[in-house]
XYZ file of C-alpha atoms in Angstrom:
416
model
C -108.347 -214.480 48.129
C -107.638 -212.539 44.914
C -104.552 -211.707 42.847
C -104.834 -207.897 43.503
C -104.525 -208.463 47.327
C -101.516 -210.728 46.715
C -99.785 -208.081 44.344
C -100.591 -205.334 47.080
C -98.937 -207.515 49.776
C -95.711 -208.044 47.908
C -95.621 -204.330 46.733
C -95.761 -203.369 50.561
C -93.011 -205.905 51.420
C -95.334 -208.186 53.421
C -94.723 -212.011 53.430
C -96.965 -214.103 51.305
C -98.492 -217.128 52.706
C -98.058 -220.709 51.520
C -101.840 -220.519 50.416
C -101.286 -217.291 48.532
C -98.304 -218.714 46.706
C -100.161 -221.826 45.743
C -103.257 -219.807 44.548
C -101.001 -217.653 42.290
C -99.339 -220.581 40.795
C -102.450 -222.649 40.312
C -104.541 -219.864 38.806
C -101.823 -218.516 36.647
C -100.981 -221.951 35.214
C -104.688 -222.402 34.352
C -104.704 -219.033 32.561
C -107.175 -217.506 35.170
C -104.643 -214.790 36.096
C -103.660 -212.293 33.390
C -99.964 -211.961 32.360
C -99.944 -208.216 33.356
C -101.096 -209.340 36.773
C -98.421 -212.021 37.095
C -95.843 -209.612 35.765
C -96.730 -207.192 38.577
C -96.323 -209.822 41.274
C -92.932 -211.123 39.705
C -91.638 -207.549 39.489
C -92.501 -207.083 43.176
C -90.673 -210.261 44.126
C -87.792 -209.072 41.844
C -87.566 -205.704 43.722
C -88.379 -206.793 47.303
C -87.018 -210.294 47.333
C -88.589 -213.285 49.224
C -88.191 -214.734 52.767
C -87.033 -218.255 53.082
C -90.664 -219.358 53.664
C -91.893 -217.613 50.480
C -88.974 -219.092 48.517
C -89.630 -222.674 49.492
C -93.505 -222.331 49.160
C -93.107 -220.804 45.605
C -90.635 -223.677 44.637
C -92.999 -226.323 45.953
C -96.090 -224.729 44.284
C -94.219 -224.637 40.933
C -93.163 -228.351 41.467
C -96.663 -229.421 42.217
C -98.119 -227.425 39.160
C -97.500 -230.590 36.929
C -96.292 -234.137 37.042
C -94.294 -235.261 40.120
C -92.156 -238.429 39.271
C -92.748 -241.152 41.914
C -89.403 -242.902 42.370
C -90.444 -244.775 45.469
C -90.560 -248.007 43.480
C -86.751 -247.775 42.915
C -84.721 -249.702 45.524
C -81.955 -247.683 47.112
C -81.197 -244.053 47.444
C -81.687 -241.937 44.448
C -79.125 -239.055 44.047
C -79.878 -236.483 41.260
C -77.309 -234.173 39.781
C -78.000 -230.782 38.070
C -75.696 -228.305 36.340
C -76.471 -224.637 35.610
C -74.923 -225.237 32.247
C -71.725 -224.645 30.325
C -69.802 -225.177 27.124
C -68.405 -228.593 26.281
C -70.310 -229.794 29.372
C -70.502 -233.626 28.887
C -70.218 -234.082 32.649
C -73.538 -235.997 33.034
C -72.685 -238.466 30.286
C -69.430 -239.449 32.053
C -70.351 -238.925 35.643
C -73.700 -240.746 35.843
C -72.447 -244.193 34.480
C -69.298 -243.798 36.624
C -71.217 -243.360 40.025
C -73.731 -246.077 38.984
C -70.782 -248.466 38.557
C -69.951 -247.711 42.216
C -73.639 -248.525 43.259
C -75.434 -245.220 43.171
C -78.994 -245.413 41.652
C -79.270 -243.006 38.831
C -82.802 -241.897 37.670
C -81.776 -238.771 35.475
C -84.149 -236.674 33.524
C -82.362 -234.100 31.253
C -83.274 -231.255 28.996
C -82.554 -230.329 25.443
C -80.209 -227.427 24.418
C -81.505 -223.940 23.600
C -79.323 -221.197 22.488
C -75.629 -221.968 22.991
C -76.191 -224.283 26.005
C -75.807 -227.791 24.859
C -78.368 -230.367 26.018
C -77.511 -233.824 27.505
C -80.478 -235.414 25.723
C -79.409 -234.070 22.272
C -75.948 -235.558 22.887
C -77.270 -238.919 23.821
C -79.520 -238.927 20.802
C -76.463 -238.625 18.621
C -75.926 -242.323 19.388
C -77.924 -244.101 16.700
C -81.002 -245.641 18.231
C -80.771 -244.375 21.693
C -84.163 -243.634 23.022
C -84.596 -240.793 25.531
C -88.403 -240.824 25.334
C -89.365 -244.043 27.188
C -92.411 -244.618 29.494
C -92.022 -243.868 33.092
C -92.457 -247.607 34.041
C -89.614 -248.595 31.746
C -87.534 -245.851 33.229
C -88.085 -247.145 36.622
C -87.510 -250.828 35.615
C -84.215 -249.847 33.931
C -82.907 -248.125 37.177
C -83.960 -251.147 39.383
C -82.334 -253.684 37.097
C -79.270 -252.024 35.844
C -78.895 -249.086 38.288
C -79.248 -246.266 35.740
C -81.413 -244.573 33.076
C -81.023 -241.301 31.382
C -84.121 -239.873 29.572
C -85.627 -236.588 28.529
C -87.918 -234.618 30.845
C -91.596 -235.084 30.414
C -93.501 -232.221 28.943
C -95.514 -231.643 32.125
C -92.697 -231.182 34.660
C -93.281 -227.890 36.549
C -95.343 -226.176 33.748
C -95.764 -223.173 35.968
C -92.027 -222.609 35.801
C -92.144 -222.484 32.005
C -94.872 -219.750 31.946
C -93.125 -217.724 34.650
C -89.670 -218.036 32.982
C -91.164 -216.632 29.701
C -92.751 -213.724 31.627
C -89.542 -212.872 33.465
C -87.760 -212.815 30.166
C -90.269 -210.352 28.743
C -90.158 -207.989 31.731
C -86.283 -208.044 32.308
C -86.568 -210.099 35.604
C -84.348 -213.091 34.645
C -81.363 -212.030 36.732
C -82.998 -212.592 40.000
C -81.170 -215.156 42.166
C -84.338 -216.258 44.268
C -86.285 -216.619 41.054
C -83.468 -218.531 39.253
C -83.089 -220.714 42.402
C -86.766 -221.494 42.629
C -87.042 -222.380 38.872
C -84.142 -224.778 38.926
C -85.251 -226.546 42.231
C -88.915 -226.835 41.261
C -87.780 -229.210 38.406
C -85.455 -231.015 40.546
C -88.119 -231.615 43.149
C -90.675 -232.618 40.652
C -88.132 -235.156 39.131
C -88.530 -237.114 42.389
C -85.014 -237.493 43.921
C -84.609 -237.038 47.651
C -80.858 -236.158 47.455
C -79.375 -233.519 45.031
C -75.845 -232.490 44.114
C -75.583 -229.128 42.182
C -72.901 -227.997 39.861
C -73.171 -224.263 39.697
C -70.977 -222.710 36.988
C -69.629 -219.171 36.568
C -67.621 -217.264 34.101
C -67.784 -216.210 30.420
C -69.610 -219.480 29.286
C -72.029 -219.518 32.258
C -75.163 -217.639 33.215
C -73.558 -216.440 36.490
C -70.467 -214.363 35.501
C -68.742 -214.185 38.836
C -67.974 -216.657 41.609
C -69.602 -214.549 44.125
C -73.001 -214.660 42.106
C -72.619 -218.398 41.673
C -72.036 -218.984 45.347
C -75.090 -217.009 46.272
C -77.267 -218.892 43.825
C -75.815 -222.238 45.020
C -76.540 -221.315 48.737
C -80.077 -220.310 47.743
C -80.721 -223.628 46.034
C -79.243 -225.584 48.882
C -81.474 -223.649 51.272
C -84.585 -224.547 49.123
C -83.575 -228.110 48.993
C -82.984 -228.605 52.589
C -86.146 -226.726 53.549
C -88.067 -229.023 51.163
C -86.527 -232.137 52.825
C -84.163 -232.803 49.864
C -80.662 -233.243 51.156
C -78.729 -230.776 48.860
C -75.018 -230.160 48.236
C -73.122 -227.975 45.678
C -69.811 -227.361 43.928
C -68.747 -224.308 41.892
C -67.096 -224.708 38.459
C -65.279 -222.196 36.421
C -66.688 -221.856 32.835
C -64.410 -219.364 31.266
C -63.111 -221.899 28.862
C -64.875 -224.927 27.589
C -64.868 -228.197 29.609
C -62.664 -230.717 28.039
C -61.617 -230.420 24.418
C -64.824 -231.363 22.436
C -67.666 -228.961 21.760
C -70.603 -230.416 19.693
C -73.016 -233.316 20.096
C -71.370 -236.556 18.767
C -67.970 -234.881 19.338
C -68.790 -234.757 22.954
C -70.076 -238.263 23.102
C -66.796 -239.523 21.699
C -64.790 -237.513 24.267
C -67.032 -239.008 27.000
C -66.505 -242.555 25.747
C -62.661 -241.989 25.560
C -62.916 -240.689 29.150
C -64.837 -243.641 30.445
C -62.371 -246.010 28.684
C -59.477 -244.246 30.440
C -57.886 -243.155 27.094
C -57.964 -239.444 27.859
C -58.514 -237.412 31.038
C -58.722 -233.741 30.390
C -57.610 -232.117 33.768
C -60.575 -229.751 34.188
C -63.229 -232.213 33.138
C -61.696 -234.948 35.463
C -61.688 -232.570 38.500
C -65.422 -231.751 37.979
C -66.498 -235.313 37.448
C -64.521 -236.636 40.423
C -65.698 -233.862 42.763
C -69.447 -234.340 41.830
C -69.180 -238.046 41.992
C -67.502 -238.012 45.389
C -70.481 -236.018 46.815
C -73.037 -238.309 45.091
C -71.451 -241.449 46.497
C -71.400 -239.784 50.019
C -75.059 -238.686 49.715
C -76.007 -242.248 48.551
C -74.453 -243.616 51.903
C -71.725 -245.591 49.940
C -68.642 -243.724 51.245
C -68.109 -240.940 53.740
C -64.670 -239.983 52.706
C -64.524 -237.873 49.452
C -60.979 -238.696 48.567
C -61.522 -242.452 48.920
C -64.681 -242.093 46.747
C -62.495 -240.497 44.099
C -60.111 -243.310 44.250
C -62.814 -245.830 43.819
C -64.225 -243.998 40.639
C -60.760 -243.934 39.165
C -60.354 -247.606 39.774
C -63.662 -248.191 38.044
C -62.422 -246.312 34.960
C -59.232 -248.337 35.090
C -61.022 -251.769 35.390
C -63.733 -250.970 32.708
C -66.624 -250.967 34.976
C -67.671 -247.430 34.307
C -67.492 -247.810 30.484
C -69.381 -251.073 30.745
C -72.171 -249.447 32.695
C -72.586 -246.741 29.939
C -72.571 -249.482 27.356
C -75.185 -251.441 29.365
C -77.443 -248.311 29.617
C -77.068 -247.454 25.930
C -77.876 -251.069 24.818
C -80.977 -251.173 27.244
C -82.383 -248.105 25.707
C -81.931 -249.136 22.028
C -78.638 -247.536 21.171
C -76.197 -249.166 18.780
C -73.257 -249.944 20.992
C -71.012 -250.749 17.948
C -70.724 -246.903 17.712
C -69.062 -246.915 21.265
C -66.856 -249.786 20.485
C -65.601 -248.066 17.248
C -65.976 -244.269 17.506
C -64.971 -243.978 13.800
C -68.601 -245.177 12.941
C -70.056 -241.859 14.051
C -71.206 -239.753 11.070
C -68.712 -237.036 10.361
C -69.186 -233.438 9.188
C -68.333 -232.652 5.480
C -65.482 -230.325 6.292
C -62.720 -230.389 9.021
C -60.792 -227.078 9.190
C -57.683 -226.693 11.232
C -57.101 -223.388 12.965
C -53.432 -222.639 13.061
C -51.512 -220.282 15.348
C -50.246 -217.088 13.666
C -47.564 -216.563 16.159
C -45.472 -218.234 18.922
C -46.657 -217.769 22.494
C -48.959 -218.813 25.138
C -52.773 -219.267 25.024
C -54.128 -216.356 27.022
C -57.852 -216.935 26.668
C -60.065 -219.579 25.201
C -63.363 -217.738 25.450
C -66.232 -220.114 26.189
C -69.095 -217.803 25.241
C -67.578 -216.911 21.833
C -66.855 -220.673 20.979
C -70.331 -221.648 22.167
C -72.065 -219.088 19.889
C -69.819 -220.120 16.971
C -70.576 -223.768 17.366
C -74.350 -222.964 17.729
C -74.268 -221.056 14.460
C -72.630 -224.201 12.839
C -75.927 -225.930 13.611
C -74.891 -227.794 16.893
C -77.415 -225.723 18.963
C -80.931 -224.270 18.629
C -81.921 -220.715 18.319
C -85.656 -221.632 18.540
C -87.105 -224.768 20.229
C -88.283 -226.237 16.934
C -84.893 -226.018 15.269
C -83.143 -229.213 14.053
C -79.614 -229.964 15.458
C -76.744 -231.147 13.414
C -75.080 -233.783 15.410
C -71.792 -233.803 13.432
C -70.588 -230.188 13.762
C -68.619 -228.502 16.412
C -65.025 -227.901 17.512
C -62.175 -229.880 18.912
C -59.619 -227.742 20.876
C -55.929 -228.838 20.735
C -54.875 -226.217 23.368
C -56.071 -224.693 26.681
C -55.322 -221.568 28.555
C -51.684 -221.524 29.511
C -50.517 -223.856 26.898
C -47.434 -222.946 24.604
C -47.950 -222.740 20.954
C -45.547 -222.238 18.060
C -46.353 -220.394 14.872
C -48.192 -222.626 12.379
C -49.196 -225.242 15.125
C -52.773 -226.488 15.130
C -54.819 -225.148 18.020
C -58.244 -226.290 17.122
C -60.316 -227.969 14.380
C -63.774 -226.833 13.245
C -66.202 -229.558 12.135
C -68.618 -228.082 9.767
C -71.026 -228.811 6.937
C -70.668 -225.117 5.532
C -67.838 -224.057 3.259
C -66.184 -221.103 5.004
C -63.420 -218.445 4.519
C -60.111 -218.577 6.428
C -60.752 -218.487 10.174
C -58.401 -216.766 12.509
C -57.936 -217.892 16.172
C -59.453 -214.716 17.510
C -62.574 -215.288 15.293
C -63.290 -218.383 17.603
C -62.341 -216.719 20.836
C -58.740 -218.109 21.166
C -56.274 -215.286 22.111
C -52.588 -215.901 22.067
């Protein structure tokens, strides 16, 4: 077996075997296959597609290219959740303590943000003292003892995926639904959960721009999950405008805490959290009726169990819970700049992509992996699409450490 024969088969639209997929992934990860040869094969896959067998075999080979997290020592059914990303997406921070309070075991490994996509790990680290990098044994112990732990991904989860993703980027093969699906699912499978709920986003602030593209990606990932013996479900979420009102690291933590305390409930955020949570509870075998599952979650917000579970997790992982008890303790940015409406009317658009890039440039995101993040900066929206505004009314507040000129609503993607 050699790489030239494998490239030739894919060029000629023939199905690659499990052994050929494993050979390619293993040898490329070790550096024994040259980038130009791997690029030829990836381009062949991009143009000619993959059969279901090829798709699952590629995914499993990438998952097995590094560490596989063994969650068998955790009592109960582990249900993982993954989102394809969005703007103001603090869903995991709300959802996972909430479903844990119902009895779902949560062993969550999350990533850091890159570009304008915010990372759950970065947001959690804005809580002083919270440790996202803990040993695997402690991670498992926490899940067994309190039902939840949220940490950062280990460096060696699906290393083949990292190499192939960089290559896809360099040869304009990023926008391939089978390759995106296998990339995401290889990391989910390596993370150890037997059951997975996917939130696939679409719109201006998402990778998939249309609901049709998002559905196609979701169905491909579900197919991989089920063929790999991981029961998998999905929901589709619009990401034309940011989720909730806060965008930025500690600003999103504060909004998440207020949500868990029952003090606020932004409609769009609430819908996503409850829909995902209802499916997670069902997959865990704790409730067959999705609407009843939503009622249980709402009750656990009302009675304080959801917030208390988040506090328990934060405390267990070294976080200073006094910041959760008194949100005013969080460090603030130097400047808070109110954006005022220049006319009376209705909000027509709140462009998630424009806001995300603006907030990233304030310092809330990374352009390069090694960049430091400013936990204090971001934006709070006062209005959403469809809301009525009057001239001079505040529609958003920018939290920044940079002095700036006057900002108009359209500069940050708000169209009236």
